[in-house]
XYZ file of C-alpha atoms in Angstrom:
303
model
C 45.761 49.212 68.665
C 42.890 49.712 66.580
C 40.448 47.587 68.613
C 41.130 49.684 71.622
C 40.385 53.096 70.041
C 36.958 54.600 71.171
C 35.708 57.398 68.610
C 32.972 59.674 69.658
C 30.921 60.661 66.758
C 27.824 63.077 66.486
C 26.118 61.269 63.696
C 25.088 57.596 63.444
C 25.570 57.870 59.584
C 29.298 58.810 60.318
C 29.726 55.862 62.633
C 28.835 53.547 60.071
C 31.764 54.916 57.907
C 34.425 54.092 60.557
C 36.104 50.580 60.508
C 38.485 49.039 62.952
C 37.464 51.234 65.811
C 34.787 51.485 68.375
C 32.451 54.170 67.261
C 30.005 55.687 70.018
C 27.393 58.076 68.971
C 26.728 61.082 71.197
C 24.444 63.980 71.442
C 26.484 67.256 71.195
C 23.727 68.890 73.112
C 23.067 66.279 75.675
C 24.934 64.098 78.264
C 27.727 61.967 77.159
C 26.812 58.189 76.640
C 28.256 55.427 78.957
C 31.995 54.907 78.124
C 32.481 58.234 76.532
C 35.046 59.311 79.106
C 37.459 56.720 77.593
C 37.310 57.956 74.023
C 40.722 58.723 72.502
C 39.139 60.454 69.424
C 36.523 63.220 69.359
C 34.612 63.937 66.144
C 32.887 67.321 66.694
C 29.650 68.365 65.213
C 30.128 70.373 61.710
C 29.536 73.757 63.193
C 32.017 74.373 65.989
C 30.694 75.950 69.205
C 32.098 76.907 72.630
C 30.335 73.857 74.079
C 31.887 71.528 71.555
C 35.480 72.903 72.372
C 34.679 72.618 76.142
C 33.666 68.998 75.687
C 37.388 68.059 75.248
C 37.904 68.750 78.934
C 35.594 66.030 79.886
C 37.612 63.367 78.046
C 40.627 62.662 80.104
C 41.995 60.009 77.740
C 41.370 62.204 74.639
C 44.293 62.227 71.997
C 42.893 63.552 68.694
C 40.121 65.858 67.649
C 39.190 64.947 64.038
C 37.123 67.788 62.399
C 34.346 67.615 59.759
C 35.495 71.008 58.367
C 38.566 72.294 56.651
C 38.701 75.306 58.824
C 40.169 74.701 62.255
C 40.362 78.232 63.525
C 37.909 77.684 66.429
C 40.077 74.931 67.912
C 43.556 76.181 67.255
C 45.351 76.939 70.507
C 42.245 75.701 72.751
C 42.907 71.979 73.123
C 44.239 70.372 76.278
C 48.082 69.812 76.064
C 48.873 66.596 74.255
C 45.684 66.462 72.117
C 46.222 66.502 68.475
C 44.079 68.326 65.800
C 43.199 67.128 62.386
C 41.128 68.749 59.739
C 38.878 67.637 56.944
C 40.796 69.103 54.113
C 39.735 67.534 50.694
C 36.073 66.965 51.859
C 34.605 70.374 50.765
C 36.787 71.826 47.945
C 34.621 70.634 45.206
C 31.444 72.118 46.578
C 33.191 75.403 47.563
C 34.807 75.735 44.131
C 31.258 75.053 42.593
C 29.844 78.081 44.573
C 32.956 80.226 43.516
C 31.988 79.655 39.942
C 28.399 80.196 40.633
C 28.942 83.489 42.216
C 31.309 84.756 39.466
C 28.702 83.752 36.828
C 25.888 85.427 38.812
C 27.932 88.636 39.131
C 28.900 88.820 35.346
C 25.758 87.664 33.987
C 23.879 90.334 36.256
C 21.702 87.392 37.671
C 20.993 89.356 40.908
C 19.743 92.432 38.983
C 17.662 90.216 36.876
C 15.853 88.460 40.056
C 15.109 91.770 41.415
C 13.395 92.766 38.160
C 11.524 89.589 38.002
C 10.231 90.340 41.547
C 9.032 93.668 40.213
C 7.620 92.205 36.975
C 9.959 94.275 35.079
C 11.585 93.259 31.749
C 15.092 94.799 32.270
C 16.671 93.797 28.968
C 20.369 94.778 28.780
C 23.731 93.422 27.872
C 25.756 91.664 30.406
C 29.434 90.612 30.853
C 30.922 87.131 30.372
C 33.235 84.886 31.944
C 35.308 84.258 28.721
C 38.745 85.866 28.746
C 38.452 87.052 32.524
C 41.771 86.907 34.536
C 41.076 85.520 38.172
C 43.648 85.779 40.972
C 43.215 83.069 43.438
C 44.660 83.697 46.860
C 45.072 80.201 48.387
C 46.588 77.253 46.671
C 45.073 74.330 48.305
C 42.289 71.842 47.716
C 39.654 74.449 46.941
C 41.956 76.537 44.681
C 42.773 73.316 42.633
C 38.926 72.613 42.397
C 38.373 76.198 41.513
C 41.121 76.282 38.572
C 39.494 72.941 37.091
C 35.995 74.410 37.043
C 37.011 77.897 35.754
C 39.183 76.726 33.071
C 36.482 75.428 30.762
C 34.840 78.938 30.723
C 37.903 80.488 29.200
C 39.146 82.012 32.323
C 42.828 82.434 32.895
C 43.847 81.758 36.549
C 46.728 82.747 38.890
C 47.544 81.111 42.102
C 48.955 82.587 45.306
C 50.067 80.598 48.192
C 51.931 81.549 51.404
C 55.254 80.793 49.712
C 56.283 80.687 46.150
C 56.617 77.520 44.466
C 56.425 76.065 40.775
C 53.048 77.522 39.460
C 52.384 79.428 42.561
C 53.198 82.970 43.579
C 53.961 84.003 47.239
C 51.679 86.123 49.218
C 54.223 88.758 49.327
C 53.545 89.266 45.624
C 49.668 89.627 45.923
C 49.321 93.484 45.736
C 51.505 93.623 42.664
C 49.377 90.974 41.080
C 45.905 92.405 41.715
C 45.899 95.305 39.275
C 46.149 92.857 36.347
C 43.248 90.648 37.271
C 39.551 91.142 36.746
C 38.482 89.198 39.955
C 40.158 88.126 43.122
C 38.977 84.787 44.798
C 40.069 84.426 48.332
C 40.064 80.894 49.882
C 42.726 80.912 52.766
C 42.360 79.488 56.250
C 41.752 81.946 58.830
C 45.118 82.448 60.718
C 46.956 85.285 62.580
C 48.710 85.873 59.119
C 45.492 86.101 57.037
C 43.282 87.892 59.442
C 42.539 91.312 57.840
C 44.457 90.188 54.871
C 41.735 92.037 52.752
C 42.306 95.530 53.978
C 42.171 98.855 52.585
C 45.474 98.645 50.749
C 44.471 95.271 49.280
C 41.266 96.613 47.880
C 42.753 99.697 46.642
C 45.227 97.534 44.419
C 42.048 95.998 42.671
C 41.272 97.560 39.473
C 38.010 99.577 38.967
C 35.068 97.287 38.417
C 36.785 94.086 39.395
C 35.346 91.533 41.706
C 36.279 90.297 45.106
C 35.055 86.826 46.173
C 35.353 85.700 49.857
C 34.868 81.915 50.314
C 37.272 81.867 53.197
C 36.308 83.226 56.533
C 34.713 86.719 57.334
C 37.539 88.057 59.445
C 40.003 87.502 56.494
C 38.430 90.892 55.174
C 38.069 94.220 56.786
C 34.393 94.774 56.614
C 34.478 98.468 56.953
C 37.049 98.803 54.170
C 35.052 96.463 51.928
C 31.841 98.118 52.557
C 33.310 101.550 51.814
C 34.552 100.318 48.355
C 30.956 98.826 47.457
C 29.271 102.105 48.516
C 31.644 104.035 46.254
C 30.699 101.734 43.366
C 34.354 101.190 42.520
C 34.313 97.356 43.200
C 32.012 94.482 43.232
C 31.928 91.327 45.632
C 30.431 87.995 46.205
C 30.518 86.920 49.814
C 29.870 83.476 51.387
C 31.239 84.750 54.690
C 31.047 87.895 56.738
C 32.428 89.443 60.141
C 30.263 89.445 62.130
C 28.393 86.014 61.159
C 25.504 85.769 61.072
C 25.230 89.416 59.770
C 22.887 91.565 61.910
C 19.762 92.643 60.013
C 20.993 96.419 60.449
C 24.236 95.882 58.983
C 25.182 98.244 55.990
C 26.478 95.138 53.861
C 22.756 94.153 53.452
C 22.280 97.133 51.266
C 25.728 97.693 49.755
C 25.467 98.023 46.058
C 27.159 95.411 43.805
C 27.168 92.653 46.438
C 26.047 89.150 46.102
C 25.562 87.635 49.616
C 25.090 84.084 50.690
C 24.820 82.696 54.296
C 28.034 80.579 54.455
C 26.627 77.740 52.201
C 29.674 77.031 50.061
C 30.040 73.470 51.409
C 26.594 72.956 52.373
C 25.417 70.238 49.884
C 23.996 66.862 50.347
C 27.091 64.873 49.662
C 29.216 67.092 51.958
C 28.867 65.195 55.129
C 29.434 61.665 53.544
C 32.555 63.048 52.050
C 33.751 64.593 55.239
C 33.350 61.225 56.993
C 35.132 59.668 54.430
C 38.162 61.916 54.940
C 37.540 61.627 58.743
C 37.715 57.820 58.512
C 41.089 57.957 56.501
C 42.539 60.214 59.425
C 41.371 58.089 62.253
C 42.464 54.836 60.654
C 45.924 56.196 60.326
C 45.713 57.306 64.139
C 44.580 53.802 64.896
C 47.710 52.425 63.199
C 49.828 54.530 65.355
C 50.687 56.756 62.345
C 50.342 60.613 62.140
C 47.071 61.515 60.403
C 47.870 63.047 56.994
C 45.675 66.216 57.746
C 47.221 66.892 60.998
C 47.104 70.655 61.880
C 50.519 71.911 63.101
C 51.706 75.517 63.728
C 48.363 77.124 63.024
C 48.091 75.040 59.721
């Protein structure tokens, strides 16, 4: 079966990592190459667009869409009937966890304040906080969470995991508001689903103790932007965001000037080795499909 599988790939470098299949490189912004209509597998570009989703309608033999991202919200419920979806879980967890650690370090060691002082040639000597002894609640218990725990532990941080359902070492999401008051920071790294949209609402934020830090490395719509902005403007909470709603953030949005906010433009997984790792995971998923097996990262029931 593997010799008959045609895979559309948006990067020549990615095509080189696929074995046992016919990899056809295509331009996401151009016309499909000859033979593309017979493709059984489509690998979309890293950033999902409406054009990329619409491309699936031009592939009558399509059976699988293999993503290069862990987030699949742009594709769920939008594929033609009978077309399976597989995400790239496991490719970006380390890089995203590294961003989480960097964000927490920056907030606790006041790096944004020092950079602003540097820009003004101002010697702003003052005592900062430290990571040692901090209690961090991690909402999300998958690959990114596991990588985050491993990276935070050497800093003397105590971590608590929250997942969709309670299990050994993991609390259920129904416990999250009871857990928030006992933690110095909350890191949110959940997929965007109907259940997680608006998870970080006014009640969630109100349960966080004064001076605590919210870190959102998930998706912008997981948080209620107005409620979060209000907490930041009040000075009660601090935050580090790699994602926003809307995204990109308009130049006149109040989040830009909100106090106590460290904001980055969705770069948690944007590192040099990210695409190579993504294609490594994609190759494993496609190889399983070519063998007639279910891809391990198959997305079912909205994750």
